[in-house]
Short mmCIF file of N, CA and C in Angstrom, two decimals:
data_model
loop_
_atom_site.label_atom_id
_atom_site.label_comp_id
_atom_site.label_asym_id
_atom_site.label_seq_id
_atom_site.Cartn_x
_atom_site.Cartn_y
_atom_site.Cartn_z
N UNK A 2 173.97 33.83 28.00
CA UNK A 2 173.46 35.18 28.18
C UNK A 2 173.88 36.05 26.99
N UNK A 3 172.95 36.86 26.52
CA UNK A 3 173.19 37.77 25.42
C UNK A 3 173.23 39.19 25.96
N UNK A 4 174.25 39.93 25.56
CA UNK A 4 174.33 41.34 25.91
C UNK A 4 173.92 42.18 24.71
N UNK A 5 173.11 43.20 24.95
CA UNK A 5 172.57 44.04 23.90
C UNK A 5 172.86 45.50 24.20
N UNK A 6 173.33 46.23 23.20
CA UNK A 6 173.63 47.65 23.35
C UNK A 6 172.96 48.41 22.22
N UNK A 7 172.03 49.31 22.58
CA UNK A 7 171.34 50.13 21.60
C UNK A 7 172.08 51.44 21.36
N UNK A 8 171.89 51.99 20.17
CA UNK A 8 172.43 53.30 19.85
C UNK A 8 171.58 53.92 18.75
N UNK A 9 171.76 55.22 18.52
CA UNK A 9 171.09 55.90 17.43
C UNK A 9 169.92 56.77 17.83
N UNK A 10 169.55 56.77 19.10
CA UNK A 10 168.46 57.61 19.54
C UNK A 10 168.86 59.07 19.53
N UNK A 11 167.86 59.94 19.69
CA UNK A 11 168.11 61.37 19.70
C UNK A 11 166.82 62.14 19.60
N UNK A 12 166.94 63.42 19.29
CA UNK A 12 165.81 64.32 19.18
C UNK A 12 165.62 64.74 17.73
N UNK A 13 164.39 64.62 17.23
CA UNK A 13 164.06 65.00 15.86
C UNK A 13 162.74 65.74 15.82
N UNK A 14 162.49 66.45 14.73
CA UNK A 14 161.23 67.14 14.54
C UNK A 14 160.20 66.20 13.93
N UNK A 15 158.90 66.50 14.10
CA UNK A 15 157.87 65.67 13.48
C UNK A 15 158.11 65.51 11.98
N UNK A 16 157.91 64.29 11.49
CA UNK A 16 158.16 63.97 10.10
C UNK A 16 159.56 63.51 9.81
N UNK A 17 160.44 63.59 10.80
CA UNK A 17 161.82 63.20 10.62
C UNK A 17 162.04 61.70 10.71
N UNK A 18 163.31 61.30 10.58
CA UNK A 18 163.69 59.89 10.58
C UNK A 18 164.86 59.65 11.51
N UNK A 19 164.94 58.43 12.04
CA UNK A 19 166.07 57.96 12.81
C UNK A 19 166.30 56.50 12.50
N UNK A 20 167.54 56.05 12.65
CA UNK A 20 167.84 54.63 12.56
C UNK A 20 168.51 54.18 13.85
N UNK A 21 167.88 53.24 14.53
CA UNK A 21 168.43 52.67 15.74
C UNK A 21 169.22 51.41 15.42
N UNK A 22 170.27 51.16 16.20
CA UNK A 22 171.07 49.96 16.05
C UNK A 22 171.12 49.20 17.36
N UNK A 23 171.22 47.88 17.28
CA UNK A 23 171.34 47.02 18.45
C UNK A 23 172.44 46.01 18.18
N UNK A 24 173.54 46.13 18.91
CA UNK A 24 174.67 45.22 18.77
C UNK A 24 174.58 44.12 19.82
N UNK A 25 174.60 42.87 19.38
CA UNK A 25 174.49 41.71 20.27
C UNK A 25 175.83 41.03 20.44
N UNK A 26 176.10 40.55 21.65
CA UNK A 26 177.31 39.78 21.93
C UNK A 26 177.00 38.72 22.97
N UNK A 27 177.95 37.82 23.21
CA UNK A 27 177.73 36.74 24.15
C UNK A 27 177.19 35.50 23.45
N UNK A 28 176.22 34.83 24.08
CA UNK A 28 175.69 33.56 23.58
C UNK A 28 174.63 33.81 22.51
N UNK A 29 175.04 34.37 21.39
CA UNK A 29 174.10 34.72 20.33
C UNK A 29 173.63 33.53 19.51
N UNK A 30 174.31 32.39 19.58
CA UNK A 30 173.97 31.23 18.75
C UNK A 30 172.59 30.69 19.06
N UNK A 31 172.11 30.87 20.28
CA UNK A 31 170.81 30.33 20.68
C UNK A 31 169.67 31.32 20.46
N UNK A 32 169.94 32.48 19.92
CA UNK A 32 168.92 33.49 19.68
C UNK A 32 168.08 33.13 18.46
N UNK A 33 166.76 33.09 18.63
CA UNK A 33 165.85 32.79 17.53
C UNK A 33 165.16 34.03 16.97
N UNK A 34 164.92 35.02 17.82
CA UNK A 34 164.24 36.24 17.39
C UNK A 34 164.86 37.45 18.06
N UNK A 35 164.82 38.57 17.37
CA UNK A 35 165.20 39.85 17.93
C UNK A 35 164.02 40.80 17.75
N UNK A 36 163.90 41.77 18.65
CA UNK A 36 162.76 42.67 18.59
C UNK A 36 163.10 44.03 19.16
N UNK A 37 162.25 44.99 18.84
CA UNK A 37 162.28 46.32 19.43
C UNK A 37 160.99 46.56 20.20
N UNK A 38 161.14 47.07 21.41
CA UNK A 38 160.03 47.51 22.25
C UNK A 38 160.22 48.98 22.57
N UNK A 39 159.15 49.63 23.01
CA UNK A 39 159.27 51.00 23.47
C UNK A 39 158.36 51.24 24.66
N UNK A 40 158.74 52.22 25.48
CA UNK A 40 157.95 52.55 26.66
C UNK A 40 158.02 54.04 26.92
N UNK A 41 156.86 54.67 26.93
CA UNK A 41 156.74 56.08 27.28
C UNK A 41 156.33 56.19 28.74
N UNK A 42 156.61 57.33 29.39
CA UNK A 42 156.25 57.50 30.80
C UNK A 42 154.76 57.24 31.05
N UNK A 43 154.46 56.43 32.05
CA UNK A 43 153.09 56.14 32.41
C UNK A 43 152.39 55.13 31.52
N UNK A 44 153.10 54.55 30.56
CA UNK A 44 152.50 53.59 29.64
C UNK A 44 153.18 52.24 29.73
N UNK A 45 152.49 51.21 29.25
CA UNK A 45 153.04 49.86 29.23
C UNK A 45 154.10 49.74 28.14
N UNK A 46 155.03 48.80 28.34
CA UNK A 46 156.02 48.52 27.32
C UNK A 46 155.33 47.86 26.12
N UNK A 47 155.58 48.40 24.94
CA UNK A 47 154.89 48.00 23.72
C UNK A 47 155.87 47.36 22.75
N UNK A 48 155.56 46.14 22.29
CA UNK A 48 156.35 45.51 21.25
C UNK A 48 156.00 46.12 19.90
N UNK A 49 157.00 46.56 19.14
CA UNK A 49 156.72 47.25 17.90
C UNK A 49 157.25 46.53 16.66
N UNK A 50 158.29 45.71 16.79
CA UNK A 50 158.82 45.02 15.62
C UNK A 50 159.62 43.80 16.05
N UNK A 51 159.52 42.72 15.30
CA UNK A 51 160.25 41.49 15.57
C UNK A 51 160.80 40.94 14.26
N UNK A 52 161.98 40.32 14.33
CA UNK A 52 162.54 39.63 13.19
C UNK A 52 163.07 38.27 13.64
N UNK A 53 162.77 37.22 12.88
CA UNK A 53 163.31 35.89 13.12
C UNK A 53 164.73 35.88 12.57
N UNK A 54 165.68 35.37 13.36
CA UNK A 54 167.09 35.50 12.99
C UNK A 54 167.57 34.45 11.99
N UNK A 55 166.70 33.56 11.53
CA UNK A 55 167.04 32.63 10.47
C UNK A 55 167.24 33.33 9.15
N UNK A 56 167.61 32.55 8.15
CA UNK A 56 167.96 33.12 6.85
C UNK A 56 166.84 33.94 6.24
N UNK A 57 165.60 33.48 6.37
CA UNK A 57 164.47 34.17 5.72
C UNK A 57 164.11 35.48 6.40
N UNK A 58 164.37 35.58 7.71
CA UNK A 58 164.16 36.83 8.42
C UNK A 58 162.74 37.35 8.41
N UNK A 59 161.76 36.48 8.70
CA UNK A 59 160.36 36.90 8.75
C UNK A 59 160.16 37.97 9.81
N UNK A 60 159.28 38.93 9.52
CA UNK A 60 159.08 40.08 10.40
C UNK A 60 157.63 40.22 10.83
N UNK A 61 157.44 40.88 11.98
CA UNK A 61 156.14 41.22 12.54
C UNK A 61 156.20 42.67 12.99
N UNK A 62 155.13 43.44 12.76
CA UNK A 62 155.06 44.82 13.19
C UNK A 62 153.77 45.09 13.94
N UNK A 63 153.86 45.96 14.93
CA UNK A 63 152.66 46.46 15.58
C UNK A 63 151.92 47.39 14.63
N UNK A 64 150.60 47.44 14.76
CA UNK A 64 149.80 48.30 13.89
C UNK A 64 150.21 49.77 14.00
N UNK A 65 150.68 50.17 15.16
CA UNK A 65 151.03 51.56 15.39
C UNK A 65 152.23 52.03 14.56
N UNK A 66 153.06 51.11 14.08
CA UNK A 66 154.25 51.50 13.33
C UNK A 66 154.31 50.90 11.93
N UNK A 67 153.40 50.01 11.61
CA UNK A 67 153.42 49.35 10.31
C UNK A 67 153.34 50.37 9.18
N UNK A 68 154.23 50.22 8.21
CA UNK A 68 154.30 51.14 7.10
C UNK A 68 155.25 52.29 7.30
N UNK A 69 155.68 52.53 8.55
CA UNK A 69 156.61 53.62 8.86
C UNK A 69 157.96 53.12 9.34
N UNK A 70 157.97 52.01 10.09
CA UNK A 70 159.20 51.46 10.66
C UNK A 70 159.57 50.17 9.94
N UNK A 71 160.87 49.91 9.84
CA UNK A 71 161.37 48.69 9.23
C UNK A 71 162.46 48.09 10.10
N UNK A 72 162.31 46.81 10.46
CA UNK A 72 163.34 46.10 11.21
C UNK A 72 164.17 45.28 10.23
N UNK A 73 165.48 45.24 10.43
CA UNK A 73 166.36 44.47 9.57
C UNK A 73 167.53 43.95 10.39
N UNK A 74 168.34 43.08 9.81
CA UNK A 74 169.45 42.50 10.53
C UNK A 74 170.65 42.31 9.62
N UNK A 75 171.83 42.36 10.23
CA UNK A 75 173.08 42.01 9.59
C UNK A 75 173.68 40.90 10.45
N UNK A 76 173.45 39.65 10.06
CA UNK A 76 173.86 38.52 10.88
C UNK A 76 175.38 38.43 11.05
N UNK A 77 176.12 38.84 10.02
CA UNK A 77 177.57 38.81 10.11
C UNK A 77 178.08 39.74 11.20
N UNK A 78 177.36 40.81 11.46
CA UNK A 78 177.75 41.78 12.48
C UNK A 78 177.00 41.61 13.79
N UNK A 79 176.09 40.63 13.85
CA UNK A 79 175.24 40.42 15.03
C UNK A 79 174.54 41.72 15.43
N UNK A 80 173.99 42.40 14.45
CA UNK A 80 173.37 43.69 14.67
C UNK A 80 171.98 43.73 14.06
N UNK A 81 171.03 44.33 14.78
CA UNK A 81 169.67 44.54 14.32
C UNK A 81 169.41 46.03 14.25
N UNK A 82 168.64 46.45 13.25
CA UNK A 82 168.37 47.86 13.04
C UNK A 82 166.87 48.13 13.07
N UNK A 83 166.52 49.36 13.39
CA UNK A 83 165.14 49.82 13.27
C UNK A 83 165.16 51.16 12.56
N UNK A 84 164.71 51.17 11.30
CA UNK A 84 164.59 52.40 10.54
C UNK A 84 163.22 53.00 10.82
N UNK A 85 163.19 54.23 11.31
CA UNK A 85 161.96 54.89 11.70
C UNK A 85 161.76 56.12 10.82
N UNK A 86 160.69 56.13 10.05
CA UNK A 86 160.35 57.25 9.18
C UNK A 86 159.01 57.83 9.59
N UNK A 87 158.77 59.07 9.18
CA UNK A 87 157.50 59.71 9.48
C UNK A 87 157.21 59.79 10.97
N UNK A 88 158.21 60.14 11.76
CA UNK A 88 158.05 60.17 13.21
C UNK A 88 157.09 61.26 13.65
N UNK A 89 156.33 60.98 14.69
CA UNK A 89 155.42 61.94 15.29
C UNK A 89 155.63 61.95 16.79
N UNK A 90 155.08 62.95 17.50
CA UNK A 90 155.32 63.04 18.95
C UNK A 90 154.89 61.79 19.72
N UNK A 91 153.91 61.05 19.23
CA UNK A 91 153.46 59.84 19.90
C UNK A 91 154.50 58.73 19.86
N UNK A 92 155.51 58.87 19.01
CA UNK A 92 156.60 57.90 18.95
C UNK A 92 157.67 58.15 20.01
N UNK A 93 157.60 59.25 20.73
CA UNK A 93 158.59 59.56 21.76
C UNK A 93 158.52 58.51 22.86
N UNK A 94 159.66 57.90 23.17
CA UNK A 94 159.72 56.83 24.16
C UNK A 94 161.15 56.38 24.33
N UNK A 95 161.38 55.55 25.35
CA UNK A 95 162.63 54.82 25.45
C UNK A 95 162.47 53.56 24.61
N UNK A 96 163.41 53.33 23.71
CA UNK A 96 163.36 52.18 22.82
C UNK A 96 164.35 51.12 23.29
N UNK A 97 163.86 49.89 23.44
CA UNK A 97 164.66 48.78 23.94
C UNK A 97 164.80 47.68 22.90
N UNK A 98 166.00 47.15 22.78
CA UNK A 98 166.26 45.97 21.98
C UNK A 98 166.12 44.74 22.86
N UNK A 99 165.62 43.63 22.31
CA UNK A 99 165.43 42.41 23.07
C UNK A 99 165.75 41.19 22.21
N UNK A 100 166.18 40.10 22.87
CA UNK A 100 166.50 38.85 22.20
C UNK A 100 165.76 37.70 22.85
N UNK A 101 165.32 36.74 22.03
CA UNK A 101 164.58 35.58 22.51
C UNK A 101 165.28 34.29 22.11
N UNK A 102 165.45 33.37 23.07
CA UNK A 102 165.97 32.04 22.79
C UNK A 102 164.86 31.00 22.72
N UNK A 103 163.60 31.41 22.79
CA UNK A 103 162.48 30.48 22.68
C UNK A 103 162.23 30.13 21.22
N UNK A 104 161.55 28.99 21.00
CA UNK A 104 161.10 28.66 19.65
C UNK A 104 159.73 29.25 19.38
N UNK A 105 158.99 29.57 20.44
CA UNK A 105 157.63 30.07 20.25
C UNK A 105 157.60 31.38 19.48
N UNK A 106 158.63 32.22 19.65
CA UNK A 106 158.62 33.50 18.96
C UNK A 106 158.61 33.35 17.44
N UNK A 107 159.11 32.24 16.95
CA UNK A 107 159.20 32.01 15.50
C UNK A 107 157.81 31.91 14.87
N UNK A 108 156.83 31.43 15.64
CA UNK A 108 155.53 31.12 15.08
C UNK A 108 154.44 32.11 15.46
N UNK A 109 154.81 33.22 16.09
CA UNK A 109 153.83 34.22 16.51
C UNK A 109 153.30 35.01 15.33
N UNK A 110 152.05 35.47 15.47
CA UNK A 110 151.49 36.44 14.55
C UNK A 110 151.52 37.85 15.12
N UNK A 111 151.91 37.97 16.39
CA UNK A 111 152.09 39.24 17.06
C UNK A 111 153.19 39.11 18.09
N UNK A 112 153.73 40.24 18.54
CA UNK A 112 154.82 40.21 19.51
C UNK A 112 154.32 39.82 20.89
N UNK A 113 155.10 38.97 21.58
CA UNK A 113 154.78 38.53 22.92
C UNK A 113 155.98 38.83 23.81
N UNK A 114 155.81 39.73 24.77
CA UNK A 114 156.91 40.19 25.59
C UNK A 114 157.59 39.06 26.37
N UNK A 115 156.80 38.09 26.85
CA UNK A 115 157.36 37.01 27.65
C UNK A 115 158.26 36.07 26.85
N UNK A 116 158.24 36.16 25.54
CA UNK A 116 159.17 35.38 24.72
C UNK A 116 160.61 35.84 24.91
N UNK A 117 160.81 37.05 25.40
CA UNK A 117 162.13 37.67 25.35
C UNK A 117 162.88 37.54 26.66
N UNK A 118 164.12 37.05 26.55
CA UNK A 118 164.97 36.72 27.69
C UNK A 118 166.00 37.78 28.03
N UNK A 119 166.47 38.52 27.03
CA UNK A 119 167.56 39.47 27.21
C UNK A 119 167.13 40.84 26.72
N UNK A 120 167.58 41.87 27.45
CA UNK A 120 167.18 43.24 27.16
C UNK A 120 168.36 44.19 27.20
N UNK A 121 168.34 45.19 26.32
CA UNK A 121 169.31 46.25 26.39
C UNK A 121 168.89 47.32 27.37
N UNK A 122 169.74 48.33 27.54
CA UNK A 122 169.47 49.40 28.49
C UNK A 122 168.55 50.48 27.92
N UNK A 123 168.39 50.52 26.62
CA UNK A 123 167.48 51.46 25.99
C UNK A 123 168.18 52.67 25.40
N UNK A 124 167.53 53.29 24.42
CA UNK A 124 167.99 54.54 23.84
C UNK A 124 166.78 55.45 23.67
N UNK A 125 166.94 56.72 24.05
CA UNK A 125 165.82 57.65 24.08
C UNK A 125 165.55 58.25 22.71
N UNK A 126 164.28 58.28 22.32
CA UNK A 126 163.83 58.94 21.10
C UNK A 126 162.83 60.01 21.50
N UNK A 127 163.09 61.25 21.09
CA UNK A 127 162.21 62.36 21.39
C UNK A 127 161.83 63.06 20.09
N UNK A 128 160.53 63.19 19.85
CA UNK A 128 160.02 63.84 18.65
C UNK A 128 159.23 65.07 19.09
N UNK A 129 159.72 66.26 18.75
CA UNK A 129 159.07 67.50 19.18
C UNK A 129 159.39 68.62 18.21
N UNK A 130 158.53 69.65 18.23
CA UNK A 130 158.73 70.80 17.36
C UNK A 130 159.79 71.73 17.92
#
C-alpha cells in the first residue's frame, strides 16, 4: 500500500501560479506511474497529468492543461510535483495525487483512472478575482 499526501494548494488570482507536491511513502517500489487528477463540484474526476516513474519519466497531459501545467518527480525524495501556470477560474477544484502499480499505465496515450490504486486526500485550489 502506498500513502500519498498532497500539499501546496491555496487561493490565487487569475493568471497566477501554484506548485503542488505529493509525498509518497509505504510500498513505493511497485509504483509504475504517478498522476494528478482534479474534481470540481458536480463534475467527474478528471485526469490531468501522468508521469512514468522510470528513469526516462515519460509524461501525458490532458488537453485542458497542456502547455500550462508541468508534472515532474524527485525519485530520491519519493515526491511528485505539479507546476500550474496561467491559472483561470475553470481550474478551481480539489486536486488529488494518485499512484499506479499496473504496467498498463506505462503504455497509455491518455490517462485512465482505473489504472490507479492509491489516492491522496486532496488539496484545494481556488482561482478567483
